[in-house]
Coordinates of C-alpha atoms in Angstrom, one line a residue:
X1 CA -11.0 -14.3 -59.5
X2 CA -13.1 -12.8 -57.0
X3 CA -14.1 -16.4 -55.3
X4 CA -10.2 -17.2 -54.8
X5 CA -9.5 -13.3 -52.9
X6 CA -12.8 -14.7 -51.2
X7 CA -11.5 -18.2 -50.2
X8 CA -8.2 -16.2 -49.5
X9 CA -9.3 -14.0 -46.9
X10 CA -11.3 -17.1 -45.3
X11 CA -8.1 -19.0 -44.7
X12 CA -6.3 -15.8 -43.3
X13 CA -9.3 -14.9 -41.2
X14 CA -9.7 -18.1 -40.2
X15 CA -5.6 -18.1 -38.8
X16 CA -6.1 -15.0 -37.1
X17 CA -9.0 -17.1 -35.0
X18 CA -6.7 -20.1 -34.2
X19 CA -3.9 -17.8 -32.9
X20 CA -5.8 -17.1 -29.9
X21 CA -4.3 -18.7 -26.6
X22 CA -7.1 -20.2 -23.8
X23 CA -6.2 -18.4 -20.4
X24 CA -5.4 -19.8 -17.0
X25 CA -8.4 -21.4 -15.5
X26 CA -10.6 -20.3 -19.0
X27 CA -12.1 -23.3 -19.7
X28 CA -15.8 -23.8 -18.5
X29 CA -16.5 -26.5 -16.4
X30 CA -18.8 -28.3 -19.8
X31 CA -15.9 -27.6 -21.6
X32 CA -18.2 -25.7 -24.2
X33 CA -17.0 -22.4 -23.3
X34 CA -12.9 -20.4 -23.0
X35 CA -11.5 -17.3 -22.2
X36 CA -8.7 -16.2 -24.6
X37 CA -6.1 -13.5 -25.1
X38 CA -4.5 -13.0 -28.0
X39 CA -0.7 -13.2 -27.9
X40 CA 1.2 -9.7 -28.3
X41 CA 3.7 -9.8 -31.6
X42 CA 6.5 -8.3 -29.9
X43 CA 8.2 -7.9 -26.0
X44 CA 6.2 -4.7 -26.0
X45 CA 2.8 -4.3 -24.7
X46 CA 2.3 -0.8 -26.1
X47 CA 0.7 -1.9 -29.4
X48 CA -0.6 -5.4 -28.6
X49 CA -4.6 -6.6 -28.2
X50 CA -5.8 -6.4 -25.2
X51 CA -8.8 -7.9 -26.2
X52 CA -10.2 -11.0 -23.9
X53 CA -12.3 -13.1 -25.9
X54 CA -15.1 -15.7 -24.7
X55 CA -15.0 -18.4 -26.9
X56 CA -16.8 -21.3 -28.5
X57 CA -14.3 -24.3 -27.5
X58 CA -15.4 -26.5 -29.5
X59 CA -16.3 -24.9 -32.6
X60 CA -13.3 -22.6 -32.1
X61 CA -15.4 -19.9 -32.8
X62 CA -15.2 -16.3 -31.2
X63 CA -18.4 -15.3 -29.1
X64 CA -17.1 -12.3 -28.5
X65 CA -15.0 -9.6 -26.1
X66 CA -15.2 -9.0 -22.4
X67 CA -15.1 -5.4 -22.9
X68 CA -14.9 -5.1 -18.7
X69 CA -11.2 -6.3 -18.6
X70 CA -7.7 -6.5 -20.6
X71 CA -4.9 -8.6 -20.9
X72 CA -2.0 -5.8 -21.8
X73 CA -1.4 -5.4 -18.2
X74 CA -1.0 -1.7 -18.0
X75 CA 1.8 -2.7 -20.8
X76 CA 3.5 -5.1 -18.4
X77 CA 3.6 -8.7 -17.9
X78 CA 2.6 -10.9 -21.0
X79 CA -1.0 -11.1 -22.6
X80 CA -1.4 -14.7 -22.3
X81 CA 0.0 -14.2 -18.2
X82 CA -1.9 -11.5 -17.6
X83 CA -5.6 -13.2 -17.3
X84 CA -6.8 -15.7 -14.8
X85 CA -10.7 -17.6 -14.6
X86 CA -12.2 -19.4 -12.3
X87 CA -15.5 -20.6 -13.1
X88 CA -18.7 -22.0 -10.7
X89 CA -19.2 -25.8 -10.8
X90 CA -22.6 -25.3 -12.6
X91 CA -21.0 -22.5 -15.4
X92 CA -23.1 -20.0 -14.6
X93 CA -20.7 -17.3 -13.3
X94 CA -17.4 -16.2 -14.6
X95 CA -14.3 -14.9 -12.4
X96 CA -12.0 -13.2 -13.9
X97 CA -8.4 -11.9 -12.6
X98 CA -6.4 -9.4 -14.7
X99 CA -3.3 -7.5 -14.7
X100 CA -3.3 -3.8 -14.8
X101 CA 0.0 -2.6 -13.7
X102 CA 3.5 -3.9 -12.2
X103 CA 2.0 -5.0 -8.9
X104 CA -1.6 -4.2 -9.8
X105 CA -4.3 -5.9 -10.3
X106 CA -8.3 -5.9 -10.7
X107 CA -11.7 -8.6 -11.3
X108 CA -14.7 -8.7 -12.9
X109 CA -17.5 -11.1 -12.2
X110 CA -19.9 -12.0 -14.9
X111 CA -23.5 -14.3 -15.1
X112 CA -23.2 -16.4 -17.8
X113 CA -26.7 -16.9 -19.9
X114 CA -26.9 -18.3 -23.3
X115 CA -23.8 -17.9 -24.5
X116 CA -22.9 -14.5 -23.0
X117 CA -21.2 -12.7 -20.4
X118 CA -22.9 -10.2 -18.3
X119 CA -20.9 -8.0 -15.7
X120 CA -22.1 -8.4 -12.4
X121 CA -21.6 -5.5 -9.8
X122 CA -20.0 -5.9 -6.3
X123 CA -21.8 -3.4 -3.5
X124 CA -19.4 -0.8 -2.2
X125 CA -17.0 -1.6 0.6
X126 CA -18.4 0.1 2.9
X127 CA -22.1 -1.1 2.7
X128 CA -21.8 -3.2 5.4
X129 CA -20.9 -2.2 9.1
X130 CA -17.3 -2.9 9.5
X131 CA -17.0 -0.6 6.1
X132 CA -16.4 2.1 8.4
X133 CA -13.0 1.1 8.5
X134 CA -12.5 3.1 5.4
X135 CA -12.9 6.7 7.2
X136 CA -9.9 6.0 8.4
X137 CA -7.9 4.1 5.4
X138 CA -6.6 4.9 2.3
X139 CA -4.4 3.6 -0.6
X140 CA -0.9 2.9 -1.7
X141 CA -0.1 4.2 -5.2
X142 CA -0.4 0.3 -6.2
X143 CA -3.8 -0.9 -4.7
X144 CA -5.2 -4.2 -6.2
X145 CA -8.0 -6.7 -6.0
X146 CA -8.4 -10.1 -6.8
X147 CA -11.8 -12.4 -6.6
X148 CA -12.0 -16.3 -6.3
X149 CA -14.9 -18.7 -4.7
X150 CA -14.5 -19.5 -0.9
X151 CA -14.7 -23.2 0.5
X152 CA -18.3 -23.1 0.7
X153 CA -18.9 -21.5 -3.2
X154 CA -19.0 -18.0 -1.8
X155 CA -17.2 -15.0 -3.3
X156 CA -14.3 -13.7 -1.9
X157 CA -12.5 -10.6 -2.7
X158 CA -8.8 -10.1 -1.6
X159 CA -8.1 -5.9 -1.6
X160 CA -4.6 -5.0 -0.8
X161 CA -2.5 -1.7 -0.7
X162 CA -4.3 -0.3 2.1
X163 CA -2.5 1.9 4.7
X164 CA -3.9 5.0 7.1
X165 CA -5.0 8.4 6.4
X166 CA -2.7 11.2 7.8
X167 CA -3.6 11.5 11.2
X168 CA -4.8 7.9 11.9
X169 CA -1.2 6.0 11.9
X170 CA -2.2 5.0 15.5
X171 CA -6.0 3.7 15.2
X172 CA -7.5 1.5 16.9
X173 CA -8.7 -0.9 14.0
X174 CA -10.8 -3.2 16.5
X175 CA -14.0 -0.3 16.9
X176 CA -14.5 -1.5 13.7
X177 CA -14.3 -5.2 14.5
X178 CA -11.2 -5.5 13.0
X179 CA -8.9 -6.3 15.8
X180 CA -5.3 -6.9 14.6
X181 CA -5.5 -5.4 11.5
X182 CA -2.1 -3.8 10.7
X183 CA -2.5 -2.6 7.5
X184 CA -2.3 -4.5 3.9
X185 CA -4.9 -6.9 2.8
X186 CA -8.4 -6.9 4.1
X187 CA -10.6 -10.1 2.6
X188 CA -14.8 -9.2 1.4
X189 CA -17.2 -12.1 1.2
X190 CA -20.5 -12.0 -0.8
X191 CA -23.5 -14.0 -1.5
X192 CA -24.3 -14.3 -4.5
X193 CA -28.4 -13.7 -4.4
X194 CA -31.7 -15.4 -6.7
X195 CA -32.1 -12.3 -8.6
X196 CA -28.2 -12.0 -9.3
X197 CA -27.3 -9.1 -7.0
X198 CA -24.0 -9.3 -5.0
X199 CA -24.5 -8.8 -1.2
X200 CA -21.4 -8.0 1.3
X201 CA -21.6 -10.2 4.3
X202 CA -18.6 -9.5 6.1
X203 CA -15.0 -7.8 5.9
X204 CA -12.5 -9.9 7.3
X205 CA -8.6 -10.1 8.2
X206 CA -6.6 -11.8 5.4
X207 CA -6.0 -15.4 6.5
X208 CA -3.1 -15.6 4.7
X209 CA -1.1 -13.5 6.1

């Protein structure tokens, strides 16, 4: 009796496992490797998993959670929509995108090393000349970040919601080598260094805009 509850509780764990959904942009480049969410039960967020799994995609088999990031969006959006990757050519660093309000959102980067996921730290903003900016700026009430590589396999970070402090409506953005800058989005690139620490190389206007 007890080896069939046993064999029972298998299969159901087991099901549990496959329900997992593989984000956008989740699968490593050797394909060994997958982000996953797990998809909430109802329309609301408020009692779904936010849990973001790494994954063994080929054994199907959970590594375990990136306890950095979440996929209930600040209980908006969906689980499975809520997550974005992107990962290095060589799999050894994770970017991942997520959700944390109505028109918020936030990264993490991580080092990937034998089968796990290691948060890696960006420097401040303002540890690099043009940071100085920020005396002068602050944030709307729905500020946001978002990371991806750059053309040349640099790290970019997109931060929007910026706007003046009281007082400084009429600055004069180009002392800080930020000519033109009207507010918005300002772009940060880093180089990633040999001993895994983040450096902040410049602060630039976002070219998409």
């Amino acid at each position: 009796m007890k080896s069939i509850i046993f064999s029972i509780a298998l299969v159901a764990s087991s099901g549990l496992a496959a329900d997992w959904v593989v984000v956008e942009g989740g699968v490593s480049p050797d394909k060994k490797l997958a982000v996953a969410v797990l998809p909430q039960q109802g329309a609301a967020l408020d009692d779904a998993d936010g849990s973001v799994l790494l994954i063994d995609a080929q054994k199907q088999k959970r590594i375990g959670p990136l306890e950095e990031v979440t996929s209930n969006g600040g209980t908006w959006g969906k689980t499975t929509e809520n997550v974005r990757c992107a990962w290095s050519p060589d799999g050894k660093i994770l970017l991942v995108n997520f959700r944390i309000g109505r028109l918020m959102n936030d990264c993490q980067i991580y080092r990937i090393s034998n089968r796990r996921a290691i948060p890696l730290s960006l420097p401040a903003d303002t540890a690099h000349p043009k940071g100085k900016i920020f005396e002068v700026l602050t944030t709307t009430n729905n500020p946001g970040s978002e990371v991806a590589f750059s053309k040349n396999g640099e790290l970019i970070k997109r931060s929007y919601g910026f706007k003046p402090k009281e007082g400084h409506f009429n600055e004069d953005y180009s002392r800080y080598g930020l000519k033109g800058f009207d507010g918005g989005t300002l772009c940060f690139f880093y180089k990633l260094k040999k001993d895994w620490s983040i450096e902040l190389t410049d602060i630039a206007l976002d070219a998409e805009n």
